[in-house]
Short mmCIF file of C-alpha atoms and ligand atoms in Angstrom, two decimals:
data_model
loop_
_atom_site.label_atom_id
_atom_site.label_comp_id
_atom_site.label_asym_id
_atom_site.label_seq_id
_atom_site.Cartn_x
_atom_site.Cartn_y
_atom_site.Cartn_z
CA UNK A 7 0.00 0.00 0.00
CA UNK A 8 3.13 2.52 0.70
CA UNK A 9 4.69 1.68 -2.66
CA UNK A 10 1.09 2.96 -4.73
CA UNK A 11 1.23 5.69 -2.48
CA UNK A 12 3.93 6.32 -3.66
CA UNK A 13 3.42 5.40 -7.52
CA UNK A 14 0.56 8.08 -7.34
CA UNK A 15 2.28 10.92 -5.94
CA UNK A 16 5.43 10.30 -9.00
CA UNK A 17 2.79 10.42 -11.16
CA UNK A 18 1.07 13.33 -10.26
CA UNK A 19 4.61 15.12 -10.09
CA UNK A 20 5.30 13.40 -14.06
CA UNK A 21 2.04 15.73 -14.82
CA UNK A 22 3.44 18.49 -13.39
CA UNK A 23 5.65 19.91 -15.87
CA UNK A 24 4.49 23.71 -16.09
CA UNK A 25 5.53 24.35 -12.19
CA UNK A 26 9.00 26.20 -11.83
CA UNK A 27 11.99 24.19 -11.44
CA UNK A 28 12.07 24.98 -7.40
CA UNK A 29 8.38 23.92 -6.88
CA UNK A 30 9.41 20.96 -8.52
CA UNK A 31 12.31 20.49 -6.34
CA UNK A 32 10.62 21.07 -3.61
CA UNK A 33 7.90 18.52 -4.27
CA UNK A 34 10.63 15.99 -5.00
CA UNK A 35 11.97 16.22 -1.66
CA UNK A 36 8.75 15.94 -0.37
CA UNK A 37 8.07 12.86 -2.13
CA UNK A 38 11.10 11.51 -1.09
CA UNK A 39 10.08 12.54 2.60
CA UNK A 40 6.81 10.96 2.31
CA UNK A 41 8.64 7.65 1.16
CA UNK A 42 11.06 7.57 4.09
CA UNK A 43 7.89 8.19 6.54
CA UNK A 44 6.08 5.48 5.23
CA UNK A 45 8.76 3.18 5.19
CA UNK A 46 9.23 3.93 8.95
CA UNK A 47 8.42 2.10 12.18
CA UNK A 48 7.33 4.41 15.14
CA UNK A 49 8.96 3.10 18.10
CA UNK A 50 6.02 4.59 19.92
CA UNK A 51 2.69 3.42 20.85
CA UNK A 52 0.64 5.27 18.52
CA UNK A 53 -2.84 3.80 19.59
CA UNK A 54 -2.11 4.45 23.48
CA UNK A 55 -5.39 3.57 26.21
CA UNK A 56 -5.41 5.17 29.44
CA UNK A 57 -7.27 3.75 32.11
CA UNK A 58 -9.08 6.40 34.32
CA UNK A 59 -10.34 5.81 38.11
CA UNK A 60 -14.15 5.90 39.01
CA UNK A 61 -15.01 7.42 42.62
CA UNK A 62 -18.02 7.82 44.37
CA UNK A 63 -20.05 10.57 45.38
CA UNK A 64 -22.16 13.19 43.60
CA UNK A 65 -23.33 13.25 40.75
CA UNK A 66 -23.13 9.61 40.86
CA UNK A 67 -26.54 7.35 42.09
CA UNK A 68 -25.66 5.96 45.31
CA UNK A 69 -24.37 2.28 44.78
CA UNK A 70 -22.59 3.75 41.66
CA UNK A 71 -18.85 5.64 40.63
CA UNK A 72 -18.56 7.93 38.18
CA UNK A 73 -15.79 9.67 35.43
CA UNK A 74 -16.19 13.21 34.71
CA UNK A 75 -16.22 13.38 30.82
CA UNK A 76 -13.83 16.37 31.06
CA UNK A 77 -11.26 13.42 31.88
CA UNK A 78 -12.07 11.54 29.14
CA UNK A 79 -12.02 14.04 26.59
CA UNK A 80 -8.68 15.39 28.05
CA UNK A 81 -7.00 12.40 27.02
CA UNK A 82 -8.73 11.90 24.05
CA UNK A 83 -7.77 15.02 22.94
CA UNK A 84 -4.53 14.20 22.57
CA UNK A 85 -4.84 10.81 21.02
CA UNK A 86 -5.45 8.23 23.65
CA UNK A 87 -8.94 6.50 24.23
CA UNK A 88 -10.38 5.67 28.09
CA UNK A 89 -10.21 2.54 29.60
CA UNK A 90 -12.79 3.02 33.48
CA UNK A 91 -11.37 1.51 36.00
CA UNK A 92 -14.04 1.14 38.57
CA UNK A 93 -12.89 1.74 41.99
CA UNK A 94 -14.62 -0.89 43.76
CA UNK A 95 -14.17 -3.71 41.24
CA UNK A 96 -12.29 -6.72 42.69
CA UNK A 97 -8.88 -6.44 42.86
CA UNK A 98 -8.42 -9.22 40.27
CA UNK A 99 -10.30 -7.16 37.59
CA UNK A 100 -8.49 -3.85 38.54
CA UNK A 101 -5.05 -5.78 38.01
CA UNK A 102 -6.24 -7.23 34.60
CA UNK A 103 -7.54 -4.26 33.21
CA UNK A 104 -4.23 -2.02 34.04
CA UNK A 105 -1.83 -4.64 32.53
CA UNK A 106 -4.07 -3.99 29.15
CA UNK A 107 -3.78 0.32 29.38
CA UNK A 108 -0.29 2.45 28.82
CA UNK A 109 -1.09 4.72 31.77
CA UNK A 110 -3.03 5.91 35.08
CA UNK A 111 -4.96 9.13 35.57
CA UNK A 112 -6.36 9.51 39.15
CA UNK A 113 -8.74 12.71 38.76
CA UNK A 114 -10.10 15.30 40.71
CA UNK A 115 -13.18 15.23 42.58
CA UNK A 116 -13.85 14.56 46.37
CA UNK A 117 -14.12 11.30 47.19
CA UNK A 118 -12.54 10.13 51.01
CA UNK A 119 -8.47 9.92 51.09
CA UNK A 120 -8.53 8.26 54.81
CA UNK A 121 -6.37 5.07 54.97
CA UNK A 122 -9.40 2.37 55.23
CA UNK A 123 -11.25 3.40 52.98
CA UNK A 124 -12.33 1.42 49.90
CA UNK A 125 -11.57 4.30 47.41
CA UNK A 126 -7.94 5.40 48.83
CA UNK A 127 -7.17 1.53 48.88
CA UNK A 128 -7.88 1.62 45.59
CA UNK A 129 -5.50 4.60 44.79
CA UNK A 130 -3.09 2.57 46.54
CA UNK A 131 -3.15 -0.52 45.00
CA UNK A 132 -2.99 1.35 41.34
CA UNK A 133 0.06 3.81 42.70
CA UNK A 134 1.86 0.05 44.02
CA UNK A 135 1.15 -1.54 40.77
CA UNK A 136 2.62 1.62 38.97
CA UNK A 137 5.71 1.10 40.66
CA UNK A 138 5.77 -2.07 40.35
CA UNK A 139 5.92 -1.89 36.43
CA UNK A 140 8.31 0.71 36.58
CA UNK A 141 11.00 -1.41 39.03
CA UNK A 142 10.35 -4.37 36.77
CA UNK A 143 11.70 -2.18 33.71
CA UNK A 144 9.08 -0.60 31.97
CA UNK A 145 7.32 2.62 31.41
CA UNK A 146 4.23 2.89 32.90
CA UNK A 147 3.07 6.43 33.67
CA UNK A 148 0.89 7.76 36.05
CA UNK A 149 -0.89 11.61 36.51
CA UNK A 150 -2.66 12.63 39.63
CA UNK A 151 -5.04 15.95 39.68
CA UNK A 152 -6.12 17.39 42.53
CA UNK A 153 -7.92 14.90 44.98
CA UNK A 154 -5.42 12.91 42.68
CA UNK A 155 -2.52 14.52 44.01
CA UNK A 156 -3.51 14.73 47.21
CA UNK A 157 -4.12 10.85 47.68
CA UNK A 158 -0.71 10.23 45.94
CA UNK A 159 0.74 12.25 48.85
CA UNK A 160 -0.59 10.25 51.37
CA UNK A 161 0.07 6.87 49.73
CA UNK A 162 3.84 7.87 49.76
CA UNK A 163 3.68 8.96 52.99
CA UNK A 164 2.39 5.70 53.71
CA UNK A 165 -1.04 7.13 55.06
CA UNK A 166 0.49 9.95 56.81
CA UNK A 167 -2.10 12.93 57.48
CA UNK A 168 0.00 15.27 55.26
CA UNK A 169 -2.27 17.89 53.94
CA UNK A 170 -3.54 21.38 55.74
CA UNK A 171 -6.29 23.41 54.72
CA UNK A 172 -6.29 25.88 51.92
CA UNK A 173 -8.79 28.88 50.97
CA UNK A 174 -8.85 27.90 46.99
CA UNK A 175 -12.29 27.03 45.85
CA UNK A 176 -12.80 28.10 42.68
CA UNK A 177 -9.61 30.45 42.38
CA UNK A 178 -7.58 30.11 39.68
CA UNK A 179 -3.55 30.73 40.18
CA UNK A 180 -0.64 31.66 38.15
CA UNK A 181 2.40 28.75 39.10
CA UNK A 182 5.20 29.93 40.77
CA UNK A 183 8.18 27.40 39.24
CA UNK A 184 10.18 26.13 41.86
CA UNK A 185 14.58 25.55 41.22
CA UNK A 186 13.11 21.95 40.92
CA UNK A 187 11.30 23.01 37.62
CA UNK A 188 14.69 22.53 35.91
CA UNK A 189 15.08 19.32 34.45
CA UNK A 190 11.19 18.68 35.14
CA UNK A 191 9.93 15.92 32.86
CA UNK A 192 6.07 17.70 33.02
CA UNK A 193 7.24 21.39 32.16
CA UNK A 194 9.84 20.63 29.80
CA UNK A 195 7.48 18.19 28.10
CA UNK A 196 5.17 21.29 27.47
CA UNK A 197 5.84 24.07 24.89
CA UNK A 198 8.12 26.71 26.69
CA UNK A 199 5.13 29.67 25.71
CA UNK A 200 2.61 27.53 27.16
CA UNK A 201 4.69 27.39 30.53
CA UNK A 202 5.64 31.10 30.18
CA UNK A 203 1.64 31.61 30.34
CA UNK A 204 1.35 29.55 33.41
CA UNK A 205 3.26 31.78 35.23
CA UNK A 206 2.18 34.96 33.95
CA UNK A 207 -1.16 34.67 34.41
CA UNK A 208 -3.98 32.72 36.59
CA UNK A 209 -4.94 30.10 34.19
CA UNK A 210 -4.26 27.11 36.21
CA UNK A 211 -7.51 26.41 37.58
CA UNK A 212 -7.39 25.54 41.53
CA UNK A 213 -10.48 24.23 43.32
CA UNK A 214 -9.77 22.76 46.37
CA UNK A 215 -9.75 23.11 50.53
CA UNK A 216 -6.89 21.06 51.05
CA UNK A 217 -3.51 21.05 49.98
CA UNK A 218 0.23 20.32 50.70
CA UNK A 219 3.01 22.61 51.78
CA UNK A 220 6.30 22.54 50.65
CA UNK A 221 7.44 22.21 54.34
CA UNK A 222 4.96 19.00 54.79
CA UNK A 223 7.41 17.17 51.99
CA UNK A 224 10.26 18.91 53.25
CA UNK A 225 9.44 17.33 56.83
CA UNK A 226 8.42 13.75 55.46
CA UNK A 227 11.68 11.75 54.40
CA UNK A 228 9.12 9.52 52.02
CA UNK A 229 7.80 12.45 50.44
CA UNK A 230 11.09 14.24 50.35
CA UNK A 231 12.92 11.32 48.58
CA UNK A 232 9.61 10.13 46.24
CA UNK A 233 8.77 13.57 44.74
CA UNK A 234 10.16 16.64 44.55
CA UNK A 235 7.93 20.04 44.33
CA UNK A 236 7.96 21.80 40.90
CA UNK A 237 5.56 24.51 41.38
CA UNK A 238 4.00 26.48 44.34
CA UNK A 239 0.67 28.97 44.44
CA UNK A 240 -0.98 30.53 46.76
CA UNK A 241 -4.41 30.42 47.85
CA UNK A 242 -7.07 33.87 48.86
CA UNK A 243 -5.22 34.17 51.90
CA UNK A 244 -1.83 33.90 51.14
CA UNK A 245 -1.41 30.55 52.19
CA UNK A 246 1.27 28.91 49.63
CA UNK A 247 1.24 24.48 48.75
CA UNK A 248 2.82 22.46 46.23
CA UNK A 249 0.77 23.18 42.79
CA UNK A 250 3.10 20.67 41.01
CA UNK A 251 5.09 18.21 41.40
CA UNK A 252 6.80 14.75 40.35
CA UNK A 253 8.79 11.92 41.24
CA UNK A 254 12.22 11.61 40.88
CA UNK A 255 13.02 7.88 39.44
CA UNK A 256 9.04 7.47 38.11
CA UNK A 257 7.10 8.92 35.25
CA UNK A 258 5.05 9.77 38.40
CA UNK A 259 3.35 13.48 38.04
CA UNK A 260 0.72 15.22 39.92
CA UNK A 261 -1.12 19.12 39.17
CA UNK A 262 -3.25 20.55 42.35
CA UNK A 263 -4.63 22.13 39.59
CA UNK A 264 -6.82 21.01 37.02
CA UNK A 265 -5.87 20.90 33.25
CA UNK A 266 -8.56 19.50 31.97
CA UNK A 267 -11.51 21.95 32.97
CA UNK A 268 -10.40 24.90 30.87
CA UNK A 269 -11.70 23.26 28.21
CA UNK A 270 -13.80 20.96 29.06
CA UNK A 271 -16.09 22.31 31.82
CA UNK A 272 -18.47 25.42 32.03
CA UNK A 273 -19.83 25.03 35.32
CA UNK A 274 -22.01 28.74 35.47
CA UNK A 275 -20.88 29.08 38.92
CA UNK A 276 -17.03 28.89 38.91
CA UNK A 277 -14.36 30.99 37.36
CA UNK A 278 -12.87 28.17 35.14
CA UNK A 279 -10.66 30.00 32.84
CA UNK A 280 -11.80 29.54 29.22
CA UNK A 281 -9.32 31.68 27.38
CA UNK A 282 -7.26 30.16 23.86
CA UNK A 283 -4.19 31.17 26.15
CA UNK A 284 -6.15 28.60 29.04
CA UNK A 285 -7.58 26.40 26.25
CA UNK A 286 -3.57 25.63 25.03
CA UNK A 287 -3.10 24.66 28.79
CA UNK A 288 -5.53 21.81 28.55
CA UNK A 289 -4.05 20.67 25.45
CA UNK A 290 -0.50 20.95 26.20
CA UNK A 291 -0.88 18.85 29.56
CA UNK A 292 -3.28 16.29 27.83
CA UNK A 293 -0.20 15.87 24.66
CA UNK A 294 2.62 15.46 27.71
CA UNK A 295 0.48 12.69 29.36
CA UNK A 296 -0.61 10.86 26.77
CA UNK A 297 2.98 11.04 25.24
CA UNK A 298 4.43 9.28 28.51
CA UNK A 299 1.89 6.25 27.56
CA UNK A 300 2.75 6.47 23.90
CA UNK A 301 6.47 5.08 25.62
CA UNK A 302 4.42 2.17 27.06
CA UNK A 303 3.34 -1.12 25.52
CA UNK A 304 1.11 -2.82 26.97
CA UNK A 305 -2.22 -3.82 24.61
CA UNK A 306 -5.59 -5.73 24.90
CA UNK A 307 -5.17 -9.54 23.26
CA UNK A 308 -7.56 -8.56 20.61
CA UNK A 309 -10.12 -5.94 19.44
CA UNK A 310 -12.84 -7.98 21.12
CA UNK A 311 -11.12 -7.14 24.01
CA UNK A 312 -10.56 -4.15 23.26
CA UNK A 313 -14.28 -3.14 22.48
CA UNK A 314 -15.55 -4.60 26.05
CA UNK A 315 -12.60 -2.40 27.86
CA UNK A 316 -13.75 0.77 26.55
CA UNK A 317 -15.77 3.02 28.08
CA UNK A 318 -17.58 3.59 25.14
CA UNK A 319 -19.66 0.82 26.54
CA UNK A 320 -21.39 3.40 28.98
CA UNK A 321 -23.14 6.29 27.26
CA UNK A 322 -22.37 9.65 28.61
CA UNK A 323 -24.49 11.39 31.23
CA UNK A 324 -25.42 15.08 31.18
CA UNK A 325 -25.63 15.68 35.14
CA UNK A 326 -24.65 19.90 34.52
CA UNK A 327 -28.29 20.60 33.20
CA UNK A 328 -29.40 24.03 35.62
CA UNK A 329 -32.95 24.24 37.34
CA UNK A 330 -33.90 27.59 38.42
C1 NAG B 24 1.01 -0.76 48.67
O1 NAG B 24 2.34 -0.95 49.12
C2 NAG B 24 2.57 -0.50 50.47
C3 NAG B 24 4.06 -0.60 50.73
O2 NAG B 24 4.52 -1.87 50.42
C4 NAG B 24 1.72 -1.32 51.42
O3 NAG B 24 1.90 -0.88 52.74
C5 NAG B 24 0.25 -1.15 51.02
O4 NAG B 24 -0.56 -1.96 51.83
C6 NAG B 24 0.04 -1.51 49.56
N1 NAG B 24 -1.33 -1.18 49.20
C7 NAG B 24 -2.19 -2.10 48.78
C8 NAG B 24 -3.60 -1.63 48.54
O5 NAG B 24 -1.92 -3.25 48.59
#
């Protein structure tokens, strides 16, 4: 099929004899490009699945767990299609279904973080299976956002109470980059002008009541040596906790802030920032993420497979609908 590719494209160029010698050139080399492409192997995993977790709570029926479709869409954005991983399926199932994905996002929301509890066991058992892969020689990523982050903390800190209070509902922050930031596998993986925008403006949209400080790694030696901090911001009152950060020897990362609203979400009553400057945010995060899978291999057996992993299986919900 690459060789009548390429057949077609000489022979449009054969009928091409009243363009100027350069444009001629120039669609020689072209050709010539197109043939080395297509004779090409990507090394990567260009059909990457990332398996997101479900948590309980609002707007989820009791009994039930739900995704927020701004997840979903975040990764799809930038080429990767959503494998649920259900929060309170056995641990049997949970184990199956991440040895078939390239990578973990744990999303935001506000389901319970207390050691003991089914959901944060879950988190646990996903952040111990990450590392497992990782120790064992591959590369098998895994993003936290904000309840995300903040259960990653705690895991490390082997259920450690290590987060304080924070005024930041609904109040988005510029990032303050930390010496850390150099060398960062999330900001360098990002396009220097999106970064730039991060911290000139407050497009990095933070929605939460709890948080870390820098001095709660600083004082943890299991924090200190799993992560280190590559951003700070600071909340209404001043109050300043880690807005970013990643480990040191995993594709581990983690945003208190969430990439995937600006976007994706429209909630009337918060201050989401919808801006192209915000919008490239979403983007930008969603292409580093889903390029860490892309490094991954790991695949269904089949396409039957395939078809009963995907959440395509359960239709979308519109839950955001207002009543006055
Ligand atoms: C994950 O690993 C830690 C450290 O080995 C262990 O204490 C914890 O119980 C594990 N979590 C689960 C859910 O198995």
């Amino acid at each position: 099929m690459n060789s009548w590719r390429t057949c077609l494209l000489l022979a449009a160029l054969a009928a091409c004899s009243t363009l100027s010698a350069a444009t001629r050139l120039r669609l020689n080399e072209l050709a010539a490009a197109s043939a080395v492409i297509a004779g090409t192997q990507s090394t990567e995993n260009d059909r990457p699945l990332i398996g997101i977790l479900s948590q309980p709570g609002s707007p989820a029926p009791k009994g039930s767990s739900y995704i927020a479709a701004s997840y979903v869409k975040f990764v799809e954005s930038a080429g990767a299609r959503v494998v649920p991983i259900k929060y309170d399926a056995p641990r049997e199932e949970i184990e199956a279904r991440v040895g078939k994905v390239n990578g973990l996002l744990l999303p935001g929301g506000s389901a319970p973080i207390t050691p003991g509890h089914l959901f944060y066991d879950t988190v646990s058992f996903l952040v111990n299976l990450t590392i497992a892969a990782n120790d064992a020689g591959e590369y098998f990523p895994l993003h936290g956002t904000c309840l995300g982050l903040e259960a990653l903390a705690i895991v490390i800190a082997s259920g450690s109470r290590v987060l304080e209070h924070y005024n930041s509902d609904d109040f988005p922050s510029a990032l303050l980059l930390t010496p850390d930031a150099k060398g960062s596998r999330f900001f360098d993986g990002m396009p220097p002008g999106v970064v730039a925008s991060l911290q000139a403006s407050p497009i990095a949209m933070e929605n939460h009541q709890q948080g870390l400080s820098a001095a709660a790694v600083d004082k943890h030696p299991k924090l200190k040596d799993f992560f280190k901090v590559t951003s700070l911001a600071t909340d209404r009152d001043g109050g300043v906790y880690v807005s970013s950060m990643e480990a040191r020897d995993y594709p581990i990362t983690a945003t208190q802030w969430h990439p995937e609203k600006n976007a994706f979400e429209f909630a009337a009553h918060l201050h989401i920032p919808h801006s192209p400057a915000a919008v490239e945010v979403t983007h930008a995060v969603a292409m580093f993420f889903v390029g860490e899978a892309r490094k991954n291999g790991r695949a269904p057996a089949n396409q039957a497979e395939l078809d009963d992993l995907m959440i395509y299986n359960w239709p979308p919900t519109f839950t955001g609908r207002h009543s006055w």
